[in-house]
XYZ file of C-alpha atoms in Angstrom:
301
model
C -0.106 0.061 -0.076
C 1.333 3.261 -0.879
C -0.432 6.473 0.753
C 1.634 9.083 -1.096
C 3.239 10.892 1.808
C 6.434 11.916 2.162
C 7.275 12.901 5.918
C 10.037 13.779 5.664
C 9.643 18.148 7.055
C 11.422 19.661 4.012
C 8.166 18.038 1.973
C 6.228 18.406 4.252
C 6.579 22.463 4.867
C 6.403 23.035 0.911
C 3.354 20.878 0.557
C 1.213 22.931 2.949
C 0.850 21.898 6.477
C -2.053 23.142 6.928
C -3.875 20.544 4.829
C -1.284 17.753 5.540
C -2.521 18.556 9.230
C -6.215 18.667 9.003
C -5.641 15.185 6.668
C -4.222 13.846 9.825
C -5.731 14.948 12.987
C -8.120 12.270 13.485
C -5.149 10.049 13.907
C -3.755 11.933 16.568
C -4.146 11.594 20.376
C -6.578 13.913 22.174
C -3.911 15.570 23.393
C -2.030 16.550 20.409
C -5.491 16.696 18.741
C -5.683 20.341 21.058
C -2.578 20.959 19.580
C -3.506 20.899 16.330
C -7.149 22.550 16.984
C -4.389 25.806 17.807
C -2.408 25.499 14.909
C -5.530 25.691 12.499
C -7.398 27.821 14.368
C -4.668 30.540 14.062
C -1.447 29.594 12.232
C 0.529 33.036 12.299
C -0.078 33.336 16.051
C 1.202 29.443 16.772
C 4.080 31.059 14.222
C 4.460 33.703 16.830
C 4.330 31.615 19.685
C 7.196 29.848 22.312
C 6.332 26.196 22.824
C 5.574 26.746 26.179
C 2.767 29.244 25.830
C 1.115 26.635 23.186
C 1.457 23.894 25.890
C -0.207 26.377 28.345
C -3.155 27.238 25.922
C -3.696 23.861 24.781
C -3.801 22.581 28.185
C -0.556 20.338 27.756
C 2.870 19.836 28.204
C 5.581 20.503 26.197
C 6.314 17.227 25.587
C 3.252 16.948 23.925
C 3.514 19.737 21.693
C 6.748 18.200 20.206
C 5.425 14.423 20.027
C 2.429 16.688 17.611
C 5.394 17.501 15.520
C 6.632 14.530 15.426
C 3.845 13.123 14.535
C 3.051 15.292 11.437
C 6.392 14.516 10.014
C 8.912 18.062 11.573
C 11.752 17.151 14.019
C 10.962 19.909 17.039
C 8.533 23.176 17.612
C 11.045 25.454 15.719
C 10.827 23.484 12.508
C 6.853 23.934 12.895
C 6.666 27.939 13.340
C 9.022 28.255 10.741
C 6.683 25.819 8.655
C 3.571 27.738 9.990
C 5.184 31.322 9.100
C 5.929 29.993 5.785
C 1.958 29.010 4.917
C 0.712 32.401 7.144
C 2.908 34.167 3.813
C 1.783 32.580 1.175
C -2.589 32.107 2.694
C -1.697 36.798 2.646
C -0.787 36.955 -1.218
C -3.460 34.931 -2.096
C -5.793 36.819 -0.040
C -4.290 40.321 -1.573
C -5.548 43.288 -0.221
C -9.126 41.216 0.276
C -10.418 40.489 4.241
C -8.865 36.779 4.646
C -11.778 34.643 5.224
C -11.484 31.000 6.848
C -14.834 29.789 5.493
C -16.028 29.009 9.188
C -19.905 29.898 9.333
C -21.035 31.277 12.591
C -24.574 31.451 13.559
C -25.447 35.444 13.138
C -23.000 35.550 10.231
C -24.990 37.660 7.494
C -25.692 35.531 3.995
C -23.227 37.825 2.074
C -20.806 36.648 4.729
C -21.738 33.184 4.253
C -21.377 33.557 0.440
C -18.284 34.512 0.791
C -17.117 31.860 3.367
C -18.781 29.086 0.790
C -16.952 30.632 -2.162
C -13.517 30.704 -0.542
C -14.236 27.304 1.166
C -14.658 25.687 -2.218
C -12.603 27.189 -4.443
C -9.379 26.357 -1.801
C -10.853 22.890 -1.647
C -9.835 22.794 -5.649
C -6.994 24.990 -5.561
C -5.724 22.821 -2.037
C -6.410 19.632 -3.737
C -4.652 19.802 -6.862
C -2.155 21.858 -5.199
C -1.372 18.396 -3.554
C -2.261 15.623 -5.065
C 0.090 13.005 -5.382
C 0.987 12.750 -9.266
C 3.128 9.413 -9.204
C -0.107 7.785 -7.221
C -2.945 9.084 -9.450
C -0.002 8.103 -12.269
C -0.284 4.185 -10.929
C -4.326 4.295 -10.775
C -4.791 6.042 -14.155
C -2.973 2.964 -15.224
C -4.623 0.251 -13.366
C -8.273 1.661 -14.789
C -6.942 1.356 -17.908
C -5.815 -1.786 -18.265
C -8.445 -3.124 -15.964
C -11.368 -5.644 -16.985
C -14.205 -3.641 -14.887
C -13.844 -1.452 -12.106
C -15.841 -0.850 -8.897
C -17.157 1.860 -7.613
C -18.213 2.297 -4.093
C -19.405 4.987 -2.259
C -22.329 6.122 0.213
C -24.191 9.125 1.009
C -22.345 12.431 -1.306
C -19.491 10.310 -1.841
C -21.574 7.976 -3.498
C -22.891 10.708 -6.024
C -19.593 11.375 -6.660
C -18.762 7.392 -7.502
C -21.755 8.061 -9.859
C -20.367 10.667 -11.632
C -17.004 8.539 -12.280
C -18.703 5.863 -13.570
C -20.774 8.099 -16.331
C -16.749 9.266 -17.421
C -15.785 6.319 -17.407
C -18.738 4.219 -19.093
C -18.870 7.302 -21.429
C -15.750 6.543 -22.799
C -16.064 2.263 -23.412
C -15.072 0.934 -20.145
C -16.704 -1.541 -18.098
C -17.553 0.534 -14.850
C -20.211 -0.068 -12.316
C -21.317 2.241 -9.436
C -22.696 0.640 -6.265
C -24.151 2.772 -3.331
C -26.240 0.029 -1.787
C -24.394 -2.310 0.283
C -25.668 -5.373 -0.368
C -25.523 -4.733 -4.358
C -21.626 -3.602 -3.911
C -21.099 -6.919 -1.580
C -22.243 -9.233 -4.687
C -20.266 -7.519 -7.329
C -17.232 -6.904 -5.501
C -17.541 -10.468 -4.705
C -16.924 -11.596 -8.294
C -14.008 -9.456 -8.876
C -10.373 -10.511 -9.462
C -6.759 -10.012 -9.816
C -6.537 -7.399 -12.678
C -10.119 -5.457 -12.227
C -10.334 -2.415 -10.014
C -12.319 -1.386 -6.872
C -12.544 2.394 -6.143
C -13.217 2.908 -2.660
C -14.914 7.066 -2.121
C -14.834 8.329 1.784
C -14.060 12.001 2.703
C -13.638 10.406 6.506
C -12.114 7.011 5.571
C -14.380 5.592 8.048
C -17.508 4.934 6.289
C -18.194 0.942 7.446
C -19.883 0.610 3.866
C -17.541 1.827 1.579
C -14.784 -0.349 3.330
C -16.514 -3.378 3.388
C -16.648 -3.430 -0.112
C -13.396 -2.321 -0.603
C -12.290 -5.385 1.762
C -13.578 -7.850 -0.356
C -12.571 -6.179 -3.502
C -9.056 -6.691 -2.251
C -10.016 -10.067 -1.248
C -10.518 -11.325 -4.010
C -7.547 -10.075 -5.553
C -8.587 -7.105 -7.265
C -6.383 -3.503 -7.172
C -7.883 -1.058 -5.046
C -8.166 2.864 -4.945
C -8.910 4.634 -1.875
C -9.989 8.545 -2.513
C -10.232 10.011 1.353
C -9.289 13.277 2.890
C -7.998 11.957 5.956
C -4.696 9.897 6.182
C -3.882 8.040 7.789
C -7.656 6.542 8.488
C -9.213 3.285 8.175
C -9.748 3.259 4.007
C -6.051 4.146 3.647
C -4.989 -0.067 4.894
C -7.454 -1.069 2.401
C -5.929 0.689 -0.878
C -3.246 0.086 -2.719
C -3.192 3.458 -3.922
C -4.406 6.077 -2.078
C -5.377 9.669 -3.279
C -6.075 12.181 -1.032
C -8.288 14.940 -1.191
C -8.008 18.820 0.501
C -11.508 19.803 1.820
C -12.398 21.228 5.138
C -15.989 20.502 6.768
C -17.354 22.933 9.684
C -20.422 22.402 11.928
C -22.561 24.315 9.710
C -21.263 22.214 6.582
C -21.077 18.782 7.241
C -21.215 16.875 4.008
C -20.386 20.042 2.384
C -19.933 20.780 -1.205
C -16.264 21.367 -0.256
C -15.898 17.757 0.161
C -17.449 16.694 -2.641
C -15.934 19.297 -5.079
C -12.153 18.516 -4.183
C -13.339 14.680 -4.983
C -14.964 15.556 -7.875
C -11.285 17.545 -8.514
C -9.440 13.752 -8.175
C -11.993 12.295 -10.673
C -12.050 14.936 -13.338
C -8.350 13.926 -13.071
C -8.399 10.029 -13.121
C -10.795 10.264 -15.846
C -9.179 12.599 -18.032
C -5.880 10.584 -17.110
C -7.343 7.520 -18.407
C -8.948 8.973 -21.814
C -5.458 10.416 -22.829
C -4.034 6.937 -21.835
C -6.226 5.052 -24.413
C -6.209 4.868 -27.486
C -7.081 8.515 -29.734
C -8.876 7.491 -31.661
C -10.595 4.853 -29.198
C -11.640 7.304 -27.113
C -12.408 10.023 -29.573
C -15.003 7.517 -31.338
C -16.988 6.253 -27.804
C -17.403 10.166 -27.067
C -18.665 10.873 -30.463
C -21.103 7.922 -30.460
C -22.306 8.350 -26.944
C -22.852 11.541 -27.880
C -24.957 11.153 -31.179
C -26.970 9.023 -28.955
C -28.338 11.568 -26.841
C -28.466 14.624 -29.222
C -31.412 13.609 -30.589
C -33.111 13.764 -26.654
C -32.737 17.595 -26.494
C -35.457 20.252 -27.809
C -34.553 22.100 -31.625
């Protein structure tokens, strides 16, 4: 299994420490999660704060802060402060002269503010997913799909809609693909997979039991497994031969939010276009033209 994560400190800083931290927070110990939440809430303040002050704010010890740093791939607290300062500078340059937004929605926000925050959160989900997507892992996923006899797609709830979108894209270029949102149907299909097939599980949290069970059975049958999730490590990453990570953040008012789905759809688009580009050009073009003609007659003149 490959998660595509490089835990060297230099790579972590350059790849966006806040994106990586949001993906890893659920795997941290409770005290370390308090430190993580403080970092995510105000990265610039933490960058300016000595380790003792941060430890007191989080109700923990300096040793716990150091363990937190090592858990996210850094050698120590000074390296964390440097990485956060770089991230804050980058965010400031992106925001320009506009008032910075964090995407968090409160009960007393006016509607105009809510619209601005949703737009900011969704656009950052797409941009950060594209910036931090592991291209080597994506390439392995594309190759596996191109060579597959069939592709099974598993998703529940909002992720099920994303699975259906990938099914439609792959089916349009002539690949045998099936999207399953019902657990019994997913398990029945997974039981028929074999070596050379591909199974793709999509779960924002990486903990959706229905998706995990189907992907586990597909792996037992010898299929190549691909996990698409926002959190690593998580249970789904343990089942994925290939792991593709999104970079979206949900808030109390936006559970199952468009930000997580649009981040998943960004990965889906990269996958489907990569597959189309790897297949024979004439074969792909013919399939697209044939499917277009099939539905064009259903449009009102």
